[in-house]
């Protein structure tokens, strides 16, 4: 489907589509009148399931099989690893309740309005996340910038899926390997205690670590003690798991939305059953209430810091997948009159509920670890991206009956979440390439993206790879997307024009929008994001690892410079 046409084109920067696209734009300006009198079709005729492209016979754009596939795909995309994996560790790193309150505020005034805006943009244009920006040609590079940031993120999302596969395969053992200590894990500096046992009354010191934590860092990652010595060679077991991940993603995406929409039925619904089971077990553990209180109790001195608000905004973008492009891409496969307002509300509520559910689950487990070890909650485990692979297995090890079964179910859940997130992100990149190279078959583009991404992902499964992952997560995903969302909002609301967006929405959905949407889009979001961003950059502190070490300035500098180049894309 083409954004522009020979018969209509754009008028004064507004969305203008030809009658060949069967999209009757609400921009009824003089140029539109003069160009649409010959072959006009009525709105009542409806929008066909597959829309033809102009003149030349380019590949037709697909539609979702039914509305449920679109909704579940959005839920699978937004309610994914960002909630189960990233939200708890970001909340843990930013003081629990000190993070939760800013996050909920950001979600209501920034996340939800932006999510709806991206749905509108994709559905009205029926274009991918690059072509859609022909509406404001000066910032067309936003789509390419989003694609680069998305590729950054998807390469390490698949590494998280590979870790889940490794744990899944390890769960088919008589004794779960992370529940008992190995002799080589205990040193003069670190004592190991079994995660499956009751630690009350044992002599636990500040240097003691659980078998689940040591299993993750020493047996799974084989984490390098010093990240100044280079990356090292990829861990072969994780490399094979990573290969399996990309084979699954290729199989999911090779046929387009006709295949990924069917997968969404499972990837969107199955995780809730497992997460609720873990929640019930977590809240019944001794000390769980202290962990939950830590999660919901605000620390007002931290709420006043820019770092917490910056973390809340970037987590909101990750959680909802705002700014990455998949929401625009998914919505572009909708019929023109599809009720995206309803869907955006459902997804936003599901996303918020899942994040809180995951947060309560994780912090109840952390409360139990603090209770049994005698440590403060903020010191019971090393923070960082590995938190979910320590705390969740800790909870599983405390199931009295058949913990292997719950381990298998949990890591299957993580894998399904990762497939939903990674497939959604990868489909955005693939759609852009398919739009730019329409003569190349989709499965070929999907195969090339999968192979290249696999080899990039091997960096993260080296002994020093997790340190690189933390840096890419902070700069590559969060920083780039933050800048691009600011540019995107200003381009749409101030250059394209808020009044045009409101007229487009009224034409497409047959109702007008209230002041909440007008003021959040046009005033609150751009100003708030700019203020938080400037404040966070002025007060920026060097990144630290989970155990407090400062990342090497060289590594941070290289990634920051690379990210800076990517943020120039809109220009």
Coordinates of C-alpha atoms in Angstrom, one line a residue:
X1 CA 0.0 0.0 0.0
X2 CA 1.3 3.4 -0.9
X3 CA 1.3 6.5 1.3
X4 CA 1.2 8.8 -1.6
X5 CA -0.5 8.6 -5.0
X6 CA -0.5 10.3 -8.4
X7 CA -4.1 11.4 -8.0
X8 CA -4.1 12.8 -4.5
X9 CA -0.8 12.9 -2.7
X10 CA -0.3 15.1 0.4
X11 CA -1.9 18.4 1.0
X12 CA -0.1 20.9 3.2
X13 CA 1.6 18.1 5.1
X14 CA -1.6 16.3 6.0
X15 CA -2.4 12.6 5.5
X16 CA -3.6 12.5 1.9
X17 CA -4.3 9.2 0.2
X18 CA -5.5 8.3 -3.2
X19 CA -8.9 6.7 -3.9
X20 CA -6.9 3.8 -5.2
X21 CA -5.9 3.2 -1.6
X22 CA -9.6 3.4 -0.6
X23 CA -8.8 5.7 2.3
X24 CA -11.1 8.7 2.2
X25 CA -9.0 11.3 4.1
X26 CA -10.7 13.9 6.2
X27 CA -8.3 16.5 5.0
X28 CA -10.9 18.1 2.7
X29 CA -8.7 20.9 1.4
X30 CA -8.9 22.4 -2.1
X31 CA -6.2 20.2 -3.6
X32 CA -8.0 17.1 -2.2
X33 CA -11.3 18.3 -3.8
X34 CA -9.7 18.8 -7.2
X35 CA -8.0 15.5 -7.3
X36 CA -10.7 13.2 -6.0
X37 CA -13.8 14.0 -8.1
X38 CA -13.2 11.4 -10.8
X39 CA -13.1 8.0 -9.1
X40 CA -14.4 8.6 -5.6
X41 CA -15.8 5.7 -3.6
X42 CA -18.1 5.9 -0.7
X43 CA -17.2 5.3 2.9
X44 CA -20.1 3.0 3.2
X45 CA -18.5 0.6 0.7
X46 CA -16.1 -0.4 3.5
X47 CA -12.4 -1.2 3.4
X48 CA -11.4 -4.3 1.5
X49 CA -9.5 -7.0 3.3
X50 CA -6.4 -6.5 1.1
X51 CA -5.7 -3.1 -0.4
X52 CA -4.2 -2.7 -3.8
X53 CA -1.1 -0.6 -4.4
X54 CA -1.0 2.1 -7.1
X55 CA -0.4 1.4 -10.8
X56 CA 2.3 -1.2 -10.7
X57 CA 1.5 -4.5 -9.2
X58 CA 3.5 -4.4 -6.0
X59 CA 2.8 -6.9 -3.2
X60 CA -0.5 -6.4 -1.5
X61 CA -0.6 -5.6 2.2
X62 CA -2.1 -8.2 4.5
X63 CA -4.8 -7.8 7.1
X64 CA -5.2 -9.6 10.4
X65 CA -7.3 -12.7 10.2
X66 CA -9.7 -11.2 12.8
X67 CA -9.7 -8.4 15.4
X68 CA -8.7 -10.8 18.2
X69 CA -5.4 -11.6 16.5
X70 CA -4.5 -7.9 16.4
X71 CA -5.4 -7.4 20.1
X72 CA -3.6 -10.5 21.3
X73 CA -0.5 -9.6 19.2
X74 CA -0.4 -6.2 20.8
X75 CA -0.8 -7.8 24.3
X76 CA 1.9 -10.3 23.4
X77 CA 4.2 -7.5 22.2
X78 CA 3.6 -5.1 25.0
X79 CA 3.0 -7.5 27.9
X80 CA 6.2 -9.4 27.6
X81 CA 9.8 -9.4 28.9
X82 CA 9.5 -5.7 29.6
X83 CA 7.1 -6.6 32.4
X84 CA 8.3 -9.9 33.7
X85 CA 12.1 -9.4 33.3
X86 CA 12.9 -5.7 33.0
X87 CA 10.3 -4.0 35.3
X88 CA 11.3 -5.9 38.5
X89 CA 15.0 -5.2 38.1
X90 CA 14.5 -1.6 37.2
X91 CA 12.2 -1.2 40.2
X92 CA 14.7 -3.0 42.4
X93 CA 17.5 -0.7 41.2
X94 CA 15.5 2.5 41.8
X95 CA 14.1 1.8 45.3
X96 CA 10.9 -0.2 44.8
X97 CA 8.1 2.2 45.8
X98 CA 10.3 5.1 44.8
X99 CA 10.0 3.8 41.3
X100 CA 6.4 2.5 41.3
X101 CA 4.7 5.9 41.8
X102 CA 6.6 7.8 39.1
X103 CA 6.0 4.8 36.8
X104 CA 2.2 4.9 37.2
X105 CA 2.2 8.7 36.7
X106 CA 4.3 8.4 33.5
X107 CA 2.1 5.5 32.3
X108 CA -1.1 7.6 32.6
X109 CA 0.2 10.9 31.2
X110 CA 2.8 9.7 28.7
X111 CA 2.7 6.0 27.9
X112 CA -1.0 5.6 27.3
X113 CA -1.4 8.7 25.1
X114 CA 1.6 7.8 23.0
X115 CA 0.4 4.2 22.6
X116 CA -2.9 5.4 21.2
X117 CA -1.2 8.0 19.0
X118 CA 0.9 5.3 17.4
X119 CA -2.1 3.1 16.8
X120 CA -3.9 5.9 15.1
X121 CA -0.8 6.7 13.0
X122 CA -0.4 3.1 11.8
X123 CA -4.1 2.4 11.1
X124 CA -4.9 5.6 9.3
X125 CA -1.9 5.3 7.0
X126 CA -1.7 1.5 6.5
X127 CA 2.0 2.0 6.3
X128 CA 5.0 0.7 8.2
X129 CA 7.0 2.7 10.7
X130 CA 9.2 4.3 8.0
X131 CA 6.8 5.1 5.2
X132 CA 4.3 6.5 7.6
X133 CA 6.7 9.5 8.2
X134 CA 6.2 10.7 4.7
X135 CA 3.5 12.8 6.4
X136 CA 6.4 14.9 7.9
X137 CA 9.2 14.3 5.4
X138 CA 11.8 16.2 7.3
X139 CA 11.7 13.6 10.1
X140 CA 11.3 10.5 7.9
X141 CA 14.5 9.1 9.5
X142 CA 12.5 8.5 12.8
X143 CA 11.4 5.2 11.3
X144 CA 15.0 4.1 10.5
X145 CA 16.2 5.3 14.0
X146 CA 13.4 3.2 15.6
X147 CA 14.4 0.2 13.5
X148 CA 18.0 0.5 14.6
X149 CA 17.0 0.8 18.3
X150 CA 14.6 -2.1 17.8
X151 CA 17.4 -4.2 16.4
X152 CA 19.6 -3.3 19.3
X153 CA 16.9 -4.6 21.7
X154 CA 15.8 -7.7 19.8
X155 CA 19.4 -9.0 19.7
X156 CA 19.6 -9.2 23.4
X157 CA 15.9 -10.2 24.0
X158 CA 16.8 -13.4 22.1
X159 CA 19.7 -13.9 24.5
X160 CA 17.2 -13.7 27.4
X161 CA 15.2 -16.3 25.5
X162 CA 18.3 -18.4 25.2
X163 CA 18.8 -18.2 28.9
X164 CA 15.2 -19.4 29.4
X165 CA 15.8 -22.3 27.1
X166 CA 19.0 -23.2 29.1
X167 CA 17.0 -23.2 32.3
X168 CA 14.2 -25.1 30.7
X169 CA 16.5 -27.9 29.6
X170 CA 18.2 -27.9 33.1
X171 CA 14.7 -28.4 34.7
X172 CA 14.5 -31.9 33.5
X173 CA 16.8 -33.2 36.2
X174 CA 16.0 -35.1 39.4
X175 CA 17.5 -32.2 41.4
X176 CA 17.2 -28.7 40.0
X177 CA 20.8 -27.6 39.5
X178 CA 20.3 -24.1 41.0
X179 CA 19.0 -25.5 44.3
X180 CA 22.3 -27.0 45.6
X181 CA 25.8 -25.6 45.9
X182 CA 28.8 -27.0 44.1
X183 CA 32.1 -27.2 45.9
X184 CA 33.9 -24.9 43.4
X185 CA 31.4 -22.1 44.0
X186 CA 32.5 -21.5 47.5
X187 CA 35.7 -19.5 48.0
X188 CA 37.4 -17.6 50.7
X189 CA 35.4 -14.5 49.8
X190 CA 32.0 -16.1 49.1
X191 CA 30.1 -18.8 50.9
X192 CA 27.3 -20.7 49.2
X193 CA 24.0 -21.8 50.7
X194 CA 21.3 -24.0 49.2
X195 CA 18.3 -22.1 47.8
X196 CA 16.0 -25.0 48.5
X197 CA 16.6 -25.1 52.2
X198 CA 15.3 -23.2 55.2
X199 CA 18.0 -20.7 56.2
X200 CA 16.5 -19.6 59.4
X201 CA 19.1 -20.0 62.2
X202 CA 22.0 -20.5 59.8
X203 CA 25.1 -18.2 60.0
X204 CA 24.6 -16.1 56.9
X205 CA 27.1 -13.3 56.4
X206 CA 27.2 -10.4 53.9
X207 CA 29.5 -12.5 51.7
X208 CA 27.1 -15.4 51.5
X209 CA 25.2 -16.0 48.2
X210 CA 22.5 -18.4 47.3
X211 CA 23.1 -21.4 45.0
X212 CA 20.6 -19.9 42.5
X213 CA 22.7 -16.7 42.2
X214 CA 26.0 -18.6 41.9
X215 CA 24.5 -21.0 39.4
X216 CA 23.5 -18.2 37.2
X217 CA 26.7 -16.3 37.3
X218 CA 29.3 -19.1 37.5
X219 CA 27.7 -22.0 35.8
X220 CA 25.3 -20.5 33.2
X221 CA 27.0 -17.2 32.2
X222 CA 30.5 -18.1 33.4
X223 CA 30.7 -14.4 34.1
X224 CA 34.1 -12.7 33.8
X225 CA 35.3 -11.2 37.1
X226 CA 37.0 -8.3 35.3
X227 CA 35.3 -6.8 32.2
X228 CA 38.5 -5.0 31.2
X229 CA 40.1 -8.2 29.9
X230 CA 38.0 -8.5 26.7
X231 CA 34.9 -10.4 25.7
X232 CA 36.2 -14.0 25.5
X233 CA 34.7 -16.8 23.5
X234 CA 30.9 -17.5 23.3
X235 CA 29.6 -20.1 25.8
X236 CA 28.7 -23.0 23.5
X237 CA 25.6 -24.2 25.3
X238 CA 24.1 -20.7 25.3
X239 CA 25.1 -20.3 21.6
X240 CA 23.1 -23.4 20.7
X241 CA 20.1 -22.1 22.7
X242 CA 20.4 -18.8 20.9
X243 CA 20.4 -20.5 17.5
X244 CA 17.2 -22.3 18.5
X245 CA 15.6 -19.0 19.4
X246 CA 16.3 -17.5 16.0
X247 CA 15.0 -20.6 14.2
X248 CA 11.7 -20.2 16.2
X249 CA 11.5 -16.5 15.3
X250 CA 12.1 -17.2 11.7
X251 CA 9.4 -19.9 11.7
X252 CA 7.0 -17.4 13.4
X253 CA 7.6 -14.5 11.0
X254 CA 8.3 -16.1 7.6
X255 CA 4.7 -16.0 6.5
X256 CA 3.9 -12.6 7.9
X257 CA 0.9 -11.7 10.1
X258 CA -1.0 -14.8 8.9
X259 CA 1.4 -16.9 11.0
X260 CA 2.4 -14.5 13.8
X261 CA -1.3 -13.8 14.6
X262 CA -2.1 -17.4 15.3
X263 CA 0.9 -17.7 17.6
X264 CA -0.3 -14.8 19.6
X265 CA -3.3 -16.8 21.0
X266 CA -0.8 -18.8 23.0
X267 CA 2.0 -16.3 23.7
X268 CA -0.5 -13.7 25.1
X269 CA -2.6 -15.9 27.4
X270 CA -0.4 -18.8 28.7
X271 CA 2.0 -16.6 30.8
X272 CA -0.7 -15.4 33.1
X273 CA -1.5 -18.8 34.4
X274 CA 2.1 -19.4 35.3
X275 CA 2.7 -16.0 36.8
X276 CA -0.4 -16.2 39.0
X277 CA 0.8 -19.6 40.3
X278 CA 4.2 -18.1 41.2
X279 CA 2.5 -15.1 42.8
X280 CA 0.4 -17.3 45.0
X281 CA 3.5 -19.2 46.1
X282 CA 5.5 -16.1 46.6
X283 CA 3.1 -14.2 48.8
X284 CA 2.8 -17.3 51.1
X285 CA 6.5 -17.4 51.9
X286 CA 7.8 -16.1 55.2
X287 CA 8.9 -12.5 55.0
X288 CA 7.0 -11.9 51.7
X289 CA 5.0 -9.0 53.2
X290 CA 8.2 -7.0 53.9
X291 CA 9.2 -7.3 50.3
X292 CA 5.8 -6.3 49.0
X293 CA 5.8 -3.3 51.4
X294 CA 9.2 -2.3 50.0
X295 CA 7.7 -2.4 46.5
X296 CA 4.7 -0.3 47.3
X297 CA 6.0 2.1 49.9
X298 CA 7.3 5.4 48.4
X299 CA 10.7 6.7 49.3
X300 CA 10.1 10.4 48.8
X301 CA 13.7 11.5 48.8
X302 CA 14.3 9.2 45.8
X303 CA 11.2 10.2 43.9
X304 CA 12.6 13.8 43.7
X305 CA 15.6 12.5 41.7
X306 CA 15.7 12.8 37.9
X307 CA 17.2 9.3 37.6
X308 CA 14.1 7.6 38.9
X309 CA 11.8 9.6 36.5
X310 CA 14.1 8.9 33.6
X311 CA 14.1 5.2 34.5
X312 CA 10.3 5.3 34.8
X313 CA 9.9 6.8 31.3
X314 CA 12.3 4.4 29.6
X315 CA 10.7 1.5 31.3
X316 CA 7.3 2.7 30.2
X317 CA 8.5 2.8 26.6
X318 CA 10.0 -0.7 26.9
X319 CA 6.9 -2.1 28.6
X320 CA 4.4 -0.7 26.1
X321 CA 6.8 -0.9 23.2
X322 CA 6.2 2.8 22.5
X323 CA 8.7 4.3 20.2
X324 CA 10.0 1.1 18.8
X325 CA 7.7 0.9 15.8
X326 CA 5.8 -2.4 16.2
X327 CA 2.6 -0.7 17.3
X328 CA 2.6 1.4 14.2
X329 CA 3.4 -1.7 12.1
X330 CA 0.7 -3.9 13.8
X331 CA -1.9 -1.2 13.5
X332 CA -1.2 -0.8 9.8
X333 CA -2.7 -4.2 9.1
X334 CA -6.0 -3.2 10.6
X335 CA -9.2 -2.3 8.7
X336 CA -9.6 1.5 8.5
X337 CA -12.5 1.7 10.9
X338 CA -11.1 -0.8 13.5
X339 CA -11.8 0.5 17.1
X340 CA -8.2 1.1 18.2
X341 CA -9.3 3.3 21.1
X342 CA -10.8 0.2 22.8
X343 CA -7.7 -1.9 22.0
X344 CA -5.3 0.7 23.3
X345 CA -7.2 0.9 26.6
X346 CA -7.2 -2.9 27.0
X347 CA -3.5 -3.2 26.3
X348 CA -2.6 -0.4 28.6
X349 CA -4.5 -1.9 31.5
X350 CA -3.2 -5.4 30.8
X351 CA 0.4 -4.0 30.6
X352 CA 0.0 -2.1 33.9
X353 CA -1.6 -5.0 35.7
X354 CA 1.1 -7.4 34.5
X355 CA 3.9 -5.2 35.6
X356 CA 2.4 -4.8 39.1
X357 CA 1.7 -8.6 39.2
X358 CA 5.4 -9.3 38.3
X359 CA 6.6 -6.7 40.8
X360 CA 4.7 -8.2 43.7
X361 CA 5.9 -11.7 42.7
X362 CA 9.5 -10.7 42.6
X363 CA 9.5 -8.5 45.7
X364 CA 7.7 -11.2 47.7
X365 CA 10.5 -13.5 46.9
X366 CA 13.1 -10.8 47.7
X367 CA 11.3 -10.3 51.0
X368 CA 11.7 -14.0 51.8
X369 CA 15.4 -14.0 50.9
X370 CA 15.9 -11.0 53.2
X371 CA 14.0 -12.8 56.0
X372 CA 16.0 -16.0 55.7
X373 CA 19.4 -14.3 55.1
X374 CA 19.0 -11.5 57.6
X375 CA 20.1 -8.9 55.0
X376 CA 18.2 -5.7 53.9
X377 CA 16.1 -6.3 50.8
X378 CA 18.2 -4.0 48.7
X379 CA 21.3 -6.2 49.4
X380 CA 19.9 -9.8 49.1
X381 CA 20.8 -10.3 45.4
X382 CA 23.0 -8.6 42.9
X383 CA 20.9 -6.3 40.8
X384 CA 20.9 -6.0 37.0
X385 CA 19.4 -7.8 34.1
X386 CA 20.0 -11.2 35.7
X387 CA 17.6 -10.5 38.6
X388 CA 14.7 -12.5 37.1
X389 CA 16.9 -15.5 36.6
X390 CA 17.8 -15.5 40.3
X391 CA 14.6 -14.6 42.1
X392 CA 12.2 -16.6 40.1
X393 CA 14.3 -19.9 40.3
X394 CA 14.6 -19.1 44.1
X395 CA 10.8 -19.2 44.4
X396 CA 10.5 -22.4 42.3
X397 CA 13.1 -24.2 44.5
X398 CA 10.8 -23.6 47.5
X399 CA 7.8 -25.5 46.0
X400 CA 7.4 -28.6 48.1
X401 CA 5.8 -30.8 45.4
X402 CA 7.4 -31.4 42.1
X403 CA 9.4 -28.2 41.7
X404 CA 10.6 -29.5 38.3
X405 CA 7.1 -29.2 36.9
X406 CA 6.8 -25.6 38.0
X407 CA 10.3 -24.9 36.6
X408 CA 9.3 -26.2 33.2
X409 CA 6.1 -24.2 33.2
X410 CA 7.8 -21.0 34.3
X411 CA 10.6 -21.1 31.7
X412 CA 8.1 -22.1 29.0
X413 CA 6.3 -18.9 30.0
X414 CA 9.5 -16.8 29.7
X415 CA 10.1 -18.4 26.3
X416 CA 6.6 -17.6 25.1
X417 CA 6.9 -14.0 26.4
X418 CA 10.2 -13.7 24.7
X419 CA 8.9 -15.0 21.4
X420 CA 6.0 -12.5 21.5
X421 CA 8.3 -9.6 22.3
X422 CA 11.1 -10.6 19.9
X423 CA 8.8 -11.5 17.1
X424 CA 7.0 -8.2 17.4
X425 CA 10.2 -6.2 17.4
X426 CA 11.7 -8.2 14.6
X427 CA 8.6 -7.9 12.4
X428 CA 9.0 -4.1 12.6
X429 CA 12.5 -4.4 11.1
X430 CA 11.3 -6.9 8.5
X431 CA 8.3 -4.8 7.5
X432 CA 10.6 -1.8 6.9
X433 CA 12.9 -3.9 4.7
X434 CA 9.9 -5.4 2.8
X435 CA 8.5 -1.9 2.1
X436 CA 11.9 -0.7 0.9
X437 CA 12.6 -3.9 -1.2
X438 CA 9.2 -5.1 -2.4
X439 CA 10.6 -7.4 -5.0
X440 CA 12.4 -9.5 -2.4
X441 CA 10.4 -12.3 -0.9
X442 CA 9.5 -11.9 2.8
X443 CA 11.0 -15.2 3.9
X444 CA 14.4 -14.2 2.4
X445 CA 14.4 -10.9 4.3
X446 CA 13.4 -12.7 7.4
X447 CA 16.1 -15.3 7.0
X448 CA 18.8 -12.6 6.5
X449 CA 17.7 -10.6 9.5
X450 CA 17.6 -13.8 11.7
X451 CA 21.1 -14.9 10.6
X452 CA 22.7 -11.5 11.1
X453 CA 21.0 -11.1 14.5
X454 CA 22.2 -14.5 15.7
X455 CA 25.8 -13.6 15.1
X456 CA 25.4 -10.2 16.8
X457 CA 23.8 -12.0 19.7
X458 CA 26.9 -14.2 20.2
X459 CA 28.6 -11.1 21.7
X460 CA 26.2 -11.3 24.7
X461 CA 26.9 -15.0 25.5
X462 CA 30.6 -14.4 26.0
X463 CA 32.0 -14.2 29.6
X464 CA 31.9 -10.4 29.5
X465 CA 28.8 -10.3 27.3
X466 CA 26.3 -9.5 30.2
X467 CA 28.2 -6.2 30.9
X468 CA 27.8 -5.3 27.2
X469 CA 24.1 -6.2 27.5
X470 CA 23.6 -3.8 30.4
X471 CA 25.3 -1.0 28.5
X472 CA 23.2 -1.7 25.3
X473 CA 20.0 -1.9 27.4
X474 CA 20.7 1.5 28.9
X475 CA 22.0 3.4 25.9
X476 CA 21.0 1.4 22.9
X477 CA 17.3 1.0 23.8
X478 CA 16.5 3.5 26.4
X479 CA 18.5 6.5 25.3
X480 CA 17.8 6.2 21.6
X481 CA 14.1 5.6 22.0
X482 CA 13.8 8.5 24.5
X483 CA 15.2 11.0 22.0
X484 CA 13.2 9.6 19.1
X485 CA 9.9 9.7 21.0
X486 CA 10.5 13.4 21.7
X487 CA 11.1 14.1 18.0
X488 CA 8.1 11.9 17.0
X489 CA 5.7 13.8 19.3
X490 CA 6.9 17.2 18.2
X491 CA 6.8 16.2 14.6
X492 CA 3.2 15.0 14.8
X493 CA 1.6 17.5 17.1
X494 CA 3.5 20.7 16.2
X495 CA 4.6 20.2 12.6
X496 CA 1.8 18.0 11.2
X497 CA -0.6 19.7 13.5
X498 CA -2.8 18.6 16.4
X499 CA -5.9 19.9 14.7
X500 CA -5.3 17.6 11.8
X501 CA -4.8 14.6 14.0
X502 CA -8.1 15.3 15.8
X503 CA -9.9 15.6 12.4
X504 CA -8.3 12.4 11.2
X505 CA -9.4 10.6 14.3
X506 CA -12.9 11.9 14.1
X507 CA -13.1 10.8 10.4
X508 CA -11.7 7.3 11.1
X509 CA -13.3 6.5 14.4
X510 CA -16.5 8.6 14.2
X511 CA -16.0 10.4 17.5
X512 CA -13.9 13.3 18.9
X513 CA -11.2 13.3 21.5
X514 CA -11.3 15.2 24.8
X515 CA -8.8 17.6 26.4
X516 CA -6.9 14.8 28.1
X517 CA -5.5 13.7 24.7
X518 CA -5.1 17.2 23.4
X519 CA -3.0 18.5 26.3
X520 CA -1.0 15.3 26.9
X521 CA 0.0 15.0 23.2
X522 CA 0.7 18.7 22.5
X523 CA 2.0 20.1 25.7
X524 CA 2.6 17.8 28.6
X525 CA 4.5 15.0 26.8
X526 CA 7.0 17.1 24.9
X527 CA 7.7 19.4 27.8
X528 CA 7.9 16.7 30.4
X529 CA 10.2 14.5 28.3
X530 CA 12.5 17.3 27.5
X531 CA 12.7 18.5 31.2
X532 CA 13.4 15.0 32.5
X533 CA 15.9 14.3 29.8
X534 CA 17.9 17.5 30.3
X535 CA 17.8 17.0 34.1
X536 CA 18.9 13.4 33.8
X537 CA 21.8 14.2 31.5
X538 CA 23.0 17.1 33.7
X539 CA 23.0 14.8 36.8
X540 CA 24.2 11.7 34.9
X541 CA 26.3 9.3 37.0
X542 CA 28.5 6.6 35.4
X543 CA 26.8 3.2 35.1
X544 CA 27.6 0.6 37.6
X545 CA 27.4 -3.2 37.6
X546 CA 25.1 -5.1 40.0
X547 CA 27.9 -5.3 42.6
X548 CA 28.8 -1.6 42.4
X549 CA 31.7 -1.6 39.9
X550 CA 31.8 1.4 37.5
X551 CA 31.7 0.4 33.9
X552 CA 34.9 1.2 31.9
X553 CA 34.7 4.6 30.4
X554 CA 36.0 3.3 27.1
X555 CA 33.1 0.8 26.7
X556 CA 30.5 3.3 27.8
X557 CA 32.0 5.9 25.5
X558 CA 32.0 3.7 22.4
X559 CA 28.3 2.7 22.9
X560 CA 27.3 6.2 23.8
X561 CA 29.0 7.5 20.6
X562 CA 27.4 4.8 18.5
X563 CA 24.0 5.7 20.0
X564 CA 24.6 9.4 19.4
X565 CA 25.1 8.7 15.7
X566 CA 21.8 6.7 15.6
X567 CA 19.9 9.6 17.2
X568 CA 21.0 11.8 14.3
X569 CA 18.8 9.6 12.0
X570 CA 15.7 11.9 12.2
X571 CA 17.8 14.8 10.9

